[in-house]
Structure formats: C-alpha cells, structure tokens
Amino acid sequence: MTAIESFTGDAHPYSGGDPYADYRTADFPFTHHVDLADRRLGAGVIAANDEFFAERENLLLPGRAEFDPEHFGHKGKIMDGWETRRRRGTSAEHPWPADEDHDWALIRLGAPGVVRGIVVDTAHFRGNYPQAVSVEGTSAEGTPSPEELLSDDVKWTTLVPRTPVGGHAANGFAVTDEQRFTHLRLKQHPDGGVARLRVYGEVVPDPAWLAALGTFDVVALENGGRVEDASDRFYSPAANTIRPGRSRKMDDGWETRRRRDRGHDWIRYRLVGRSRIRALEIDTAYLKGNSAGWASVSVKDGDDGDWREILPRTRLQPDTNHRFVLPVPATATHARVDIHPDGGISRLRLFGSLTDQNS
C-alpha cells in the first residue's frame, strides 16, 4: 500500500498574503476516483449536532475553501467550512472536554459506492481544527431521515479510526473496506472546524433500479459508468463528461490543451455493465471557440474485444447538443470518444439498456 503523508499540529497564524502559501497537502493515491460526496451528484450534509460558527453544508462545496481575514459576524469569525463551538468540561475542577466528547455530521453520498479514500481538509482552520477525526459508513435502503440513521438499529462500519489531524492541511486516509456505502458519519474530536470533505471511490448503483429504468444512460457517473483513461486533462477532468445535467459553464466540461502535432484527443470509458446502446448525445455546451471540430465514438464488447466505430467522424457545432440514433443497436462494455484534433466536449450520453448477462 502507498504510504500517505500525515499532518498533525497547528499551522502558523495567518500573517497576510496568500493564505494557501503554507497549506500542507500531498499527492494521495486515490484521488483519480470520483468524489462520491460531490454536491453535483446529489450529496448532502443532512444533519449535524452543532454548527454554531459555520454551516455544515460548506463541507461539500466544490472548489477549495476561501479565506477572508476581515469577515466577521455576530457569532465571531466567519469560516468557509463546518465549525462547532468550543466544548467545555463539567465543572471548574474539570474544565476540559471528556475523552469521548465529539461533534458529528451525517453525509448522504451523491452516489452510493465503495470508498477508496477520504480527505478531511482543514484549510484555514489553523488553531481551531479538531484534535482528531474519525469516519464511519453505512448502507441504508431508500431515503432515511437523520433520526432513522442515528437509531440503534443502524450498523456503522469504521472507515477511518480516530486519528490525529493537522490544522490548515489536507488530511488523507486510504480505505480498504469493500462494502457499498450510502451514508457517512464524520466525527471531530472533541470539537473544531473542517473546511471540506472529499470521499473518493467507485459508484455501485442499485441493480434493481437500473432494471426498472429499462433504457437509461449507460455511461453516466451516477449509474456506475466511469472514465478509465484520457489523452489529456490539462484544463478540466474527463469525468466531467459523464456528470449529471448539462454543463453550466466552460470548465464544467472537458477541454484539452491546443495540439501542435498531427494527433487527436480521446477519452475511454467503462460502461455500467454490458449494454445494448441505441442512441447517443455529444454536447458542446459553453464550448464556443474551443469545442472539438469533429468527434467519433467507438465501442468494444469485453476487455479483449475489438474496437468498432458506431459514430463516424462527425462535424460538431459549438455550444450545441448533438443527437444520434444508431441504425442498429451496439452491444458493448466499453466506449471511446475521439475528438479531432483537440478542444473539448461537455457531455457524452449513451442511451441503452443492460443485456440479459447483467440481470
């Protein structure tokens, strides 16, 4: 297993300038996976026992936390994260929190799945971060309420044991449990603040739901599709192309650097399962002067199958959703979109149904 650098202790007080200049982070081996707690997938922080200084919802905001040293409110310094009040002991003789004291937040994952790694980011929490954190997971049917999740009937599995963390740092933890989880419980011991929570893993959809849908997007991230590889990720990640909904701005799609050779760019996907594809969409929303000039789509059936083209090289228009009905359904487990020569697309949709092999 790859060793993960850990951080403990306070960061230096903020002294001006770039607040990220002394931020502590590392290259974690699991961040190529999708963030299962991405708000854009439908994730949410559904409850917390305390959010006196800063709201729990900040935990899942996209992008890194911001810091304004002059931003104060009626309750004190306003932080871009989740921050609880200071815990106290039971008496003047025992003013310190008990060892078991902690604050907690319940997170509903945007897509259920197997967790490969977690980052508890304490950016800008320099002297007010938790001493330690722990994370638990559970798999629940339907849409349980916070009260139902906190009942004694729910079994929680420890993903990250109680572990010391550092202030103003990205604290990363590899996870080896192979279970499918729908909800997490983040605990901070005894109190403090966390800026962001990222939960990296592999989407594992409910097969009964997919079977009931019949025809659906068999490459969509929320349904269990994923990007295996891409030729270029210079401006934005290739996984953006299979996120829910239409792109709302240029960097919400996939854009490559400008090519100065005679090659082309591509993305390779693994589908939800063996599927029969009947139609597809290639969307270039918000890519106006930088959309791909042409695109083609190929598929293969099985890891050792041969690639075959289902959409020949086709001219794309900028900021446009292109729809194609296949003359004959294509059975596949993998897909590849090739763009020529460079540029970008915002979304790829492959509409079909699972074959009997997946039922």
Tab-separated table of N, CA, C and O in Angstrom, residues 190-304:
chain	number	residue	atom	x	y	z
A	190	PRO	N	-12.280	16.905	20.014
A	190	PRO	CA	-13.617	16.958	20.607
A	190	PRO	C	-14.528	17.956	19.896
A	190	PRO	O	-15.736	17.903	20.024
A	191	ASP	N	-13.925	18.928	19.152
A	191	ASP	CA	-14.699	19.992	18.522
A	191	ASP	C	-13.791	20.658	17.486
A	191	ASP	O	-12.675	20.213	17.246
A	192	GLY	N	-14.258	21.736	16.866
A	192	GLY	CA	-13.415	22.486	15.948
A	192	GLY	C	-14.046	22.666	14.588
A	192	GLY	O	-15.272	22.747	14.461
A	193	GLY	N	-13.194	22.726	13.575
A	193	GLY	CA	-13.699	23.008	12.246
A	193	GLY	C	-13.014	22.213	11.156
A	193	GLY	O	-11.820	21.918	11.220
A	194	VAL	N	-13.797	21.864	10.136
A	194	VAL	CA	-13.326	21.179	8.932
A	194	VAL	C	-13.828	21.971	7.742
A	194	VAL	O	-15.013	22.331	7.670
A	195	ALA	N	-12.948	22.252	6.789
A	195	ALA	CA	-13.324	23.066	5.635
A	195	ALA	C	-14.065	22.261	4.579
A	195	ALA	O	-15.126	22.664	4.097
A	196	ARG	N	-13.510	21.131	4.179
A	196	ARG	CA	-14.088	20.333	3.107
A	196	ARG	C	-13.929	18.848	3.424
A	196	ARG	O	-12.963	18.424	4.082
A	197	LEU	N	-14.884	18.058	2.914
A	197	LEU	CA	-14.805	16.598	2.992
A	197	LEU	C	-14.909	16.056	1.585
A	197	LEU	O	-15.846	16.385	0.850
A	198	ARG	N	-13.945	15.225	1.190
A	198	ARG	CA	-13.966	14.571	-0.117
A	198	ARG	C	-13.931	13.063	0.105
A	198	ARG	O	-13.132	12.556	0.894
A	199	VAL	N	-14.806	12.354	-0.605
A	199	VAL	CA	-14.942	10.904	-0.438
A	199	VAL	C	-14.760	10.255	-1.800
A	199	VAL	O	-15.674	10.242	-2.626
A	200	TYR	N	-13.573	9.730	-2.051
A	200	TYR	CA	-13.235	9.185	-3.367
A	200	TYR	C	-13.531	7.690	-3.422
A	200	TYR	O	-13.198	6.945	-2.500
A	201	GLY	N	-14.169	7.265	-4.510
A	201	GLY	CA	-14.493	5.854	-4.622
A	201	GLY	C	-15.093	5.501	-5.967
A	201	GLY	O	-15.029	6.270	-6.935
A	202	GLU	N	-15.690	4.315	-6.018
A	202	GLU	CA	-16.288	3.780	-7.238
A	202	GLU	C	-17.795	3.649	-7.042
A	202	GLU	O	-18.255	3.053	-6.057
A	203	VAL	N	-18.562	4.203	-7.969
A	203	VAL	CA	-20.020	4.152	-7.877
A	203	VAL	C	-20.502	2.712	-8.035
A	203	VAL	O	-20.060	1.995	-8.939
A	204	VAL	N	-21.408	2.302	-7.158
A	204	VAL	CA	-22.042	0.985	-7.243
A	204	VAL	C	-23.557	1.208	-7.213
A	204	VAL	O	-24.142	1.390	-6.148
A	205	PRO	N	-24.219	1.234	-8.374
A	205	PRO	CA	-25.646	1.536	-8.407
A	205	PRO	C	-26.486	0.362	-7.908
A	205	PRO	O	-26.007	-0.763	-7.767
A	206	ASP	N	-27.747	0.643	-7.673
A	206	ASP	CA	-28.711	-0.385	-7.280
A	206	ASP	C	-29.172	-1.102	-8.544
A	206	ASP	O	-29.821	-0.498	-9.404
A	207	PRO	N	-28.858	-2.385	-8.724
A	207	PRO	CA	-29.230	-3.081	-9.961
A	207	PRO	C	-30.735	-3.140	-10.183
A	207	PRO	O	-31.198	-3.134	-11.322
A	208	ALA	N	-31.509	-3.196	-9.104
A	208	ALA	CA	-32.966	-3.231	-9.254
A	208	ALA	C	-33.475	-1.927	-9.856
A	208	ALA	O	-34.409	-1.923	-10.669
A	209	TRP	N	-32.841	-0.810	-9.481
A	209	TRP	CA	-33.245	0.490	-10.027
A	209	TRP	C	-32.920	0.564	-11.515
A	209	TRP	O	-33.743	1.018	-12.323
A	210	LEU	N	-31.739	0.105	-11.898
A	210	LEU	CA	-31.358	0.146	-13.305
A	210	LEU	C	-32.265	-0.753	-14.142
A	210	LEU	O	-32.659	-0.396	-15.257
A	211	ALA	N	-32.609	-1.910	-13.611
A	211	ALA	CA	-33.501	-2.819	-14.331
A	211	ALA	C	-34.883	-2.192	-14.519
A	211	ALA	O	-35.515	-2.335	-15.570
A	212	ALA	N	-35.337	-1.457	-13.496
A	212	ALA	CA	-36.647	-0.825	-13.593
A	212	ALA	C	-36.654	0.320	-14.594
A	212	ALA	O	-37.666	0.577	-15.254
A	213	LEU	N	-35.516	0.999	-14.738
A	213	LEU	CA	-35.441	2.105	-15.687
A	213	LEU	C	-35.586	1.623	-17.128
A	213	LEU	O	-36.150	2.323	-17.959
A	214	GLY	N	-35.050	0.449	-17.415
A	214	GLY	CA	-35.076	-0.042	-18.797
A	214	GLY	C	-34.017	0.647	-19.624
A	214	GLY	O	-32.853	0.268	-19.624
A	215	THR	N	-34.390	1.701	-20.360
A	215	THR	CA	-33.437	2.481	-21.143
A	215	THR	C	-32.939	3.658	-20.318
A	215	THR	O	-33.734	4.419	-19.771
A	216	PHE	N	-31.615	3.807	-20.222
A	216	PHE	CA	-31.023	4.890	-19.446
A	216	PHE	C	-29.635	5.170	-19.989
A	216	PHE	O	-29.175	4.511	-20.940
A	217	ASP	N	-28.952	6.133	-19.410
A	217	ASP	CA	-27.603	6.495	-19.844
A	217	ASP	C	-26.615	5.501	-19.228
A	217	ASP	O	-26.336	5.548	-18.033
A	218	VAL	N	-26.071	4.621	-20.063
A	218	VAL	CA	-25.259	3.513	-19.559
A	218	VAL	C	-23.807	3.905	-19.296
A	218	VAL	O	-23.015	3.069	-18.854
A	219	VAL	N	-23.450	5.172	-19.531
A	219	VAL	CA	-22.094	5.625	-19.212
A	219	VAL	C	-22.109	6.678	-18.110
A	219	VAL	O	-21.057	7.105	-17.648
A	220	ALA	N	-23.293	7.074	-17.637
A	220	ALA	CA	-23.408	8.138	-16.637
A	220	ALA	C	-22.713	7.762	-15.341
A	220	ALA	O	-22.804	6.634	-14.867
A	221	LEU	N	-22.055	8.735	-14.754
A	221	LEU	CA	-21.346	8.538	-13.494
A	221	LEU	C	-22.289	8.068	-12.403
A	221	LEU	O	-21.982	7.147	-11.644
A	222	GLU	N	-23.458	8.671	-12.307
A	222	GLU	CA	-24.398	8.331	-11.242
A	222	GLU	C	-24.965	6.929	-11.398
A	222	GLU	O	-25.462	6.344	-10.431
A	223	ASN	N	-24.883	6.352	-12.597
A	223	ASN	CA	-25.372	4.996	-12.818
A	223	ASN	C	-24.274	3.943	-12.709
A	223	ASN	O	-24.545	2.747	-12.809
A	224	GLY	N	-23.026	4.379	-12.528
A	224	GLY	CA	-21.922	3.442	-12.368
A	224	GLY	C	-20.911	3.445	-13.486
A	224	GLY	O	-19.940	2.680	-13.449
A	225	GLY	N	-21.090	4.288	-14.500
A	225	GLY	CA	-20.073	4.416	-15.546
A	225	GLY	C	-18.858	5.150	-15.017
A	225	GLY	O	-18.935	5.860	-14.004
A	226	ARG	N	-17.736	5.000	-15.687
A	226	ARG	CA	-16.535	5.708	-15.225
A	226	ARG	C	-15.535	5.895	-16.360
A	226	ARG	O	-15.546	5.161	-17.349
A	227	VAL	N	-14.685	6.885	-16.188
A	227	VAL	CA	-13.591	7.135	-17.121
A	227	VAL	C	-12.419	6.245	-16.738
A	227	VAL	O	-11.993	6.229	-15.579
A	228	GLU	N	-11.908	5.499	-17.716
A	228	GLU	CA	-10.724	4.667	-17.474
A	228	GLU	C	-9.438	5.420	-17.783
A	228	GLU	O	-8.429	5.250	-17.087
A	229	ASP	N	-9.457	6.246	-18.832
A	229	ASP	CA	-8.242	6.952	-19.218
A	229	ASP	C	-8.620	8.064	-20.193
A	229	ASP	O	-9.721	8.060	-20.756
A	230	ALA	N	-7.708	8.994	-20.382
A	230	ALA	CA	-7.913	10.085	-21.324
A	230	ALA	C	-6.561	10.578	-21.807
A	230	ALA	O	-5.555	10.468	-21.093
A	231	SER	N	-6.535	11.119	-23.003
A	231	SER	CA	-5.267	11.578	-23.580
A	231	SER	C	-4.780	12.864	-22.938
A	231	SER	O	-3.583	13.149	-22.919
A	232	ASP	N	-5.701	13.678	-22.398
A	232	ASP	CA	-5.325	14.999	-21.915
A	232	ASP	C	-6.348	15.454	-20.877
A	232	ASP	O	-7.552	15.297	-21.071
A	233	ARG	N	-5.842	16.008	-19.781
A	233	ARG	CA	-6.720	16.554	-18.736
A	233	ARG	C	-6.234	17.942	-18.337
A	233	ARG	O	-6.372	18.350	-17.186
A	234	PHE	N	-5.712	18.694	-19.294
A	234	PHE	CA	-4.993	19.922	-18.964
A	234	PHE	C	-5.893	20.964	-18.311
A	234	PHE	O	-5.545	21.540	-17.287
A	235	TYR	N	-7.056	21.224	-18.887
A	235	TYR	CA	-7.924	22.278	-18.363
A	235	TYR	C	-9.016	21.768	-17.433
A	235	TYR	O	-9.464	22.501	-16.546
A	236	SER	N	-9.470	20.547	-17.636
A	236	SER	CA	-10.574	20.042	-16.826
A	236	SER	C	-10.613	18.523	-16.915
A	236	SER	O	-10.148	17.935	-17.899
A	237	PRO	N	-11.164	17.861	-15.900
A	237	PRO	CA	-11.133	16.397	-15.869
A	237	PRO	C	-12.092	15.766	-16.872
A	237	PRO	O	-13.188	16.277	-17.131
A	238	ALA	N	-11.685	14.630	-17.412
A	238	ALA	CA	-12.507	13.920	-18.387
A	238	ALA	C	-13.811	13.425	-17.773
A	238	ALA	O	-14.819	13.285	-18.476
A	239	ALA	N	-13.816	13.159	-16.463
A	239	ALA	CA	-15.025	12.662	-15.810
A	239	ALA	C	-16.163	13.669	-15.844
A	239	ALA	O	-17.329	13.303	-15.640
A	240	ASN	N	-15.865	14.932	-16.115
A	240	ASN	CA	-16.944	15.919	-16.251
A	240	ASN	C	-17.939	15.527	-17.335
A	240	ASN	O	-19.118	15.881	-17.273
A	241	THR	N	-17.472	14.788	-18.334
A	241	THR	CA	-18.339	14.476	-19.480
A	241	THR	C	-19.466	13.516	-19.134
A	241	THR	O	-20.407	13.366	-19.917
A	242	ILE	N	-19.390	12.857	-17.975
A	242	ILE	CA	-20.458	11.910	-17.607
A	242	ILE	C	-21.129	12.314	-16.296
A	242	ILE	O	-21.788	11.511	-15.653
A	243	ARG	N	-20.983	13.583	-15.922
A	243	ARG	CA	-21.662	14.084	-14.727
A	243	ARG	C	-23.127	14.364	-15.023
A	243	ARG	O	-23.524	14.527	-16.179
A	244	PRO	N	-23.956	14.463	-13.971
A	244	PRO	CA	-25.378	14.724	-14.189
A	244	PRO	C	-25.631	16.104	-14.790
A	244	PRO	O	-24.865	17.048	-14.566
A	245	GLY	N	-26.730	16.214	-15.525
A	245	GLY	CA	-27.171	17.503	-16.030
A	245	GLY	C	-26.309	18.047	-17.143
A	245	GLY	O	-25.275	17.479	-17.514
A	246	ARG	N	-26.737	19.168	-17.682
A	246	ARG	CA	-25.958	19.850	-18.711
A	246	ARG	C	-24.900	20.729	-18.075
A	246	ARG	O	-25.047	21.212	-16.954
A	247	SER	N	-23.822	20.936	-18.796
A	247	SER	CA	-22.774	21.838	-18.340
A	247	SER	C	-23.340	23.245	-18.193
A	247	SER	O	-24.174	23.683	-18.990
A	248	ARG	N	-22.881	23.968	-17.152
A	248	ARG	CA	-23.367	25.321	-16.896
A	248	ARG	C	-22.318	26.387	-17.119
A	248	ARG	O	-22.612	27.582	-17.019
A	249	LYS	N	-21.087	25.967	-17.391
A	249	LYS	CA	-20.014	26.908	-17.715
A	249	LYS	C	-18.888	26.124	-18.382
A	249	LYS	O	-18.898	24.895	-18.408
A	250	MET	N	-17.911	26.836	-18.914
A	250	MET	CA	-16.919	26.201	-19.772
A	250	MET	C	-16.125	25.116	-19.050
A	250	MET	O	-15.882	24.038	-19.600
A	251	ASP	N	-15.737	25.368	-17.798
A	251	ASP	CA	-14.890	24.388	-17.116
A	251	ASP	C	-15.680	23.251	-16.496
A	251	ASP	O	-15.125	22.426	-15.781
A	252	ASP	N	-16.971	23.180	-16.776
A	252	ASP	CA	-17.799	22.068	-16.317
A	252	ASP	C	-17.820	20.940	-17.344
A	252	ASP	O	-18.535	19.963	-17.193
A	253	GLY	N	-17.052	21.088	-18.409
A	253	GLY	CA	-16.907	20.030	-19.404
A	253	GLY	C	-15.477	19.534	-19.439
A	253	GLY	O	-14.744	19.637	-18.449
A	254	TRP	N	-15.069	19.013	-20.587
A	254	TRP	CA	-13.692	18.523	-20.773
A	254	TRP	C	-13.053	19.321	-21.884
A	254	TRP	O	-13.588	19.396	-22.997
A	255	GLU	N	-11.911	19.941	-21.577
A	255	GLU	CA	-11.186	20.731	-22.569
A	255	GLU	C	-9.710	20.381	-22.522
A	255	GLU	O	-9.110	20.335	-21.440
A	256	THR	N	-9.116	20.155	-23.673
A	256	THR	CA	-7.700	19.796	-23.765
A	256	THR	C	-6.869	21.011	-24.168
A	256	THR	O	-7.395	22.028	-24.643
A	257	ARG	N	-5.567	20.897	-23.979
A	257	ARG	CA	-4.670	21.954	-24.441
A	257	ARG	C	-4.658	21.976	-25.974
A	257	ARG	O	-5.109	21.030	-26.630
A	258	ARG	N	-4.117	23.012	-26.564
A	258	ARG	CA	-4.035	23.103	-28.023
A	258	ARG	C	-2.931	22.189	-28.540
A	258	ARG	O	-1.798	22.241	-28.084
A	259	ARG	N	-3.294	21.358	-29.493
A	259	ARG	CA	-2.313	20.443	-30.085
A	259	ARG	C	-1.470	21.173	-31.124
A	259	ARG	O	-1.971	21.990	-31.896
A	260	ARG	N	-0.191	20.810	-31.158
A	260	ARG	CA	0.717	21.344	-32.171
A	260	ARG	C	1.338	20.205	-32.977
A	260	ARG	O	2.387	20.352	-33.583
A	261	ASP	N	0.639	19.036	-32.955
A	261	ASP	CA	1.110	17.903	-33.749
A	261	ASP	C	-0.052	17.428	-34.610
A	261	ASP	O	-1.064	18.110	-34.753
A	262	ARG	N	0.065	16.244	-35.197
A	262	ARG	CA	-0.964	15.735	-36.107
A	262	ARG	C	-1.864	14.707	-35.425
A	262	ARG	O	-2.580	13.971	-36.093
A	263	GLY	N	-1.845	14.661	-34.085
A	263	GLY	CA	-2.633	13.676	-33.361
A	263	GLY	C	-4.031	14.179	-33.022
A	263	GLY	O	-4.516	15.193	-33.537
A	264	HIS	N	-4.688	13.465	-32.089
A	264	HIS	CA	-6.024	13.848	-31.642
A	264	HIS	C	-6.196	13.396	-30.196
A	264	HIS	O	-5.390	12.619	-29.679
A	265	ASP	N	-7.255	13.874	-29.554
A	265	ASP	CA	-7.509	13.554	-28.153
A	265	ASP	C	-8.679	12.586	-28.011
A	265	ASP	O	-9.502	12.448	-28.927
A	266	TRP	N	-8.755	11.925	-26.833
A	266	TRP	CA	-9.748	10.871	-26.645
A	266	TRP	C	-10.003	10.632	-25.165
A	266	TRP	O	-9.196	10.979	-24.309
A	267	ILE	N	-11.156	10.012	-24.890
A	267	ILE	CA	-11.498	9.509	-23.552
A	267	ILE	C	-11.999	8.082	-23.706
A	267	ILE	O	-12.774	7.784	-24.625
A	268	ARG	N	-11.562	7.204	-22.802
A	268	ARG	CA	-12.044	5.810	-22.792
A	268	ARG	C	-12.868	5.582	-21.525
A	268	ARG	O	-12.459	5.956	-20.428
A	269	TYR	N	-14.034	4.955	-21.696
A	269	TYR	CA	-14.973	4.745	-20.602
A	269	TYR	C	-15.248	3.258	-20.397
A	269	TYR	O	-15.196	2.465	-21.338
A	270	ARG	N	-15.593	2.903	-19.153
A	270	ARG	CA	-16.200	1.610	-18.852
A	270	ARG	C	-17.667	1.853	-18.544
A	270	ARG	O	-18.004	2.703	-17.723
A	271	LEU	N	-18.548	1.116	-19.208
A	271	LEU	CA	-19.971	1.304	-19.026
A	271	LEU	C	-20.452	0.679	-17.718
A	271	LEU	O	-19.712	-0.056	-17.044
A	272	VAL	N	-21.689	0.959	-17.359
A	272	VAL	CA	-22.295	0.416	-16.145
A	272	VAL	C	-22.193	-1.106	-16.128
A	272	VAL	O	-21.928	-1.727	-15.099
A	273	GLY	N	-22.396	-1.706	-17.269
A	273	GLY	CA	-22.345	-3.152	-17.456
A	273	GLY	C	-22.462	-3.415	-18.948
A	273	GLY	O	-22.471	-2.482	-19.764
A	274	ARG	N	-22.549	-4.672	-19.298
A	274	ARG	CA	-22.724	-4.994	-20.729
A	274	ARG	C	-24.072	-4.451	-21.186
A	274	ARG	O	-25.111	-4.779	-20.615
A	275	SER	N	-24.046	-3.585	-22.185
A	275	SER	CA	-25.227	-2.804	-22.546
A	275	SER	C	-25.490	-2.864	-24.039
A	275	SER	O	-24.575	-3.088	-24.845
A	276	ARG	N	-26.739	-2.633	-24.384
A	276	ARG	CA	-27.153	-2.506	-25.782
A	276	ARG	C	-27.490	-1.040	-26.023
A	276	ARG	O	-28.500	-0.527	-25.563
A	277	ILE	N	-26.617	-0.342	-26.753
A	277	ILE	CA	-26.721	1.102	-26.971
A	277	ILE	C	-27.554	1.372	-28.219
A	277	ILE	O	-27.321	0.787	-29.279
A	278	ARG	N	-28.515	2.305	-28.090
A	278	ARG	CA	-29.424	2.610	-29.195
A	278	ARG	C	-29.298	4.044	-29.694
A	278	ARG	O	-29.673	4.330	-30.835
A	279	ALA	N	-28.829	4.943	-28.852
A	279	ALA	CA	-28.726	6.350	-29.244
A	279	ALA	C	-27.650	7.017	-28.403
A	279	ALA	O	-27.245	6.500	-27.354
A	280	LEU	N	-27.172	8.162	-28.855
A	280	LEU	CA	-26.136	8.863	-28.112
A	280	LEU	C	-26.255	10.366	-28.317
A	280	LEU	O	-26.867	10.832	-29.288
A	281	GLU	N	-25.663	11.093	-27.370
A	281	GLU	CA	-25.582	12.544	-27.446
A	281	GLU	C	-24.145	12.979	-27.210
A	281	GLU	O	-23.450	12.425	-26.343
A	282	ILE	N	-23.716	13.992	-27.955
A	282	ILE	CA	-22.450	14.677	-27.706
A	282	ILE	C	-22.785	16.154	-27.571
A	282	ILE	O	-23.274	16.779	-28.513
A	283	ASP	N	-22.532	16.702	-26.388
A	283	ASP	CA	-22.902	18.077	-26.084
A	283	ASP	C	-21.641	18.930	-25.993
A	283	ASP	O	-20.655	18.527	-25.356
A	284	THR	N	-21.672	20.092	-26.624
A	284	THR	CA	-20.552	21.039	-26.535
A	284	THR	C	-20.967	22.322	-25.829
A	284	THR	O	-20.428	23.398	-26.093
A	285	ALA	N	-21.927	22.250	-24.912
A	285	ALA	CA	-22.438	23.425	-24.219
A	285	ALA	C	-21.312	24.259	-23.606
A	285	ALA	O	-20.404	23.719	-22.964
A	286	TYR	N	-21.359	25.565	-23.823
A	286	TYR	CA	-20.422	26.567	-23.307
A	286	TYR	C	-19.017	26.453	-23.899
A	286	TYR	O	-18.133	27.231	-23.532
A	287	LEU	N	-18.804	25.538	-24.793
A	287	LEU	CA	-17.533	25.468	-25.525
A	287	LEU	C	-17.787	26.117	-26.884
A	287	LEU	O	-18.376	25.501	-27.772
A	288	LYS	N	-17.380	27.362	-27.035
A	288	LYS	CA	-17.755	28.152	-28.207
A	288	LYS	C	-16.608	28.325	-29.198
A	288	LYS	O	-16.737	27.997	-30.374
A	289	GLY	N	-15.478	28.821	-28.728
A	289	GLY	CA	-14.332	28.951	-29.608
A	289	GLY	C	-13.331	27.840	-29.403
A	289	GLY	O	-12.250	27.860	-29.983
A	290	ASN	N	-13.704	26.869	-28.584
A	290	ASN	CA	-12.760	25.816	-28.232
A	290	ASN	C	-13.404	24.428	-28.237
A	290	ASN	O	-12.872	23.493	-27.647
A	291	SER	N	-14.581	24.279	-28.869
A	291	SER	CA	-15.169	22.940	-28.960
A	291	SER	C	-14.373	22.099	-29.946
A	291	SER	O	-13.649	22.620	-30.794
A	292	ALA	N	-14.503	20.786	-29.809
A	292	ALA	CA	-13.855	19.889	-30.773
A	292	ALA	C	-14.410	20.157	-32.170
A	292	ALA	O	-15.590	20.488	-32.337
A	293	GLY	N	-13.554	19.996	-33.182
A	293	GLY	CA	-14.021	20.193	-34.552
A	293	GLY	C	-14.860	19.037	-35.049
A	293	GLY	O	-15.909	19.216	-35.672
A	294	TRP	N	-14.401	17.820	-34.748
A	294	TRP	CA	-15.096	16.596	-35.144
A	294	TRP	C	-15.015	15.597	-34.000
A	294	TRP	O	-14.124	15.682	-33.153
A	295	ALA	N	-15.926	14.654	-33.989
A	295	ALA	CA	-15.892	13.596	-32.977
A	295	ALA	C	-16.366	12.295	-33.588
A	295	ALA	O	-17.184	12.283	-34.523
A	296	SER	N	-15.843	11.192	-33.059
A	296	SER	CA	-16.318	9.857	-33.415
A	296	SER	C	-16.451	9.062	-32.126
A	296	SER	O	-15.819	9.385	-31.116
A	297	VAL	N	-17.279	8.022	-32.155
A	297	VAL	CA	-17.499	7.182	-30.984
A	297	VAL	C	-17.327	5.724	-31.388
A	297	VAL	O	-17.881	5.284	-32.403
A	298	SER	N	-16.563	4.987	-30.583
A	298	SER	CA	-16.334	3.561	-30.818
A	298	SER	C	-16.670	2.794	-29.550
A	298	SER	O	-16.644	3.358	-28.441
A	299	VAL	N	-16.957	1.517	-29.692
A	299	VAL	CA	-17.255	0.664	-28.541
A	299	VAL	C	-16.552	-0.671	-28.718
A	299	VAL	O	-16.134	-1.038	-29.825
A	300	LYS	N	-16.434	-1.411	-27.605
A	300	LYS	CA	-15.957	-2.795	-27.678
A	300	LYS	C	-16.715	-3.613	-26.653
A	300	LYS	O	-17.198	-3.093	-25.636
A	301	ASP	N	-16.795	-4.898	-26.882
A	301	ASP	CA	-17.534	-5.820	-26.013
A	301	ASP	C	-16.530	-6.713	-25.306
A	301	ASP	O	-15.968	-7.643	-25.909
A	302	GLY	N	-16.257	-6.428	-24.039
A	302	GLY	CA	-15.277	-7.193	-23.272
A	302	GLY	C	-13.915	-6.547	-23.303
A	302	GLY	O	-13.569	-5.803	-24.236
A	303	ASP	N	-13.108	-6.846	-22.275
A	303	ASP	CA	-11.770	-6.255	-22.187
A	303	ASP	C	-10.916	-6.590	-23.400
A	303	ASP	O	-10.079	-5.782	-23.823
A	304	ASP	N	-11.104	-7.770	-23.960
A	304	ASP	CA	-10.292	-8.206	-25.093
A	304	ASP	C	-10.985	-8.016	-26.432
A	304	ASP	O	-10.494	-8.479	-27.468
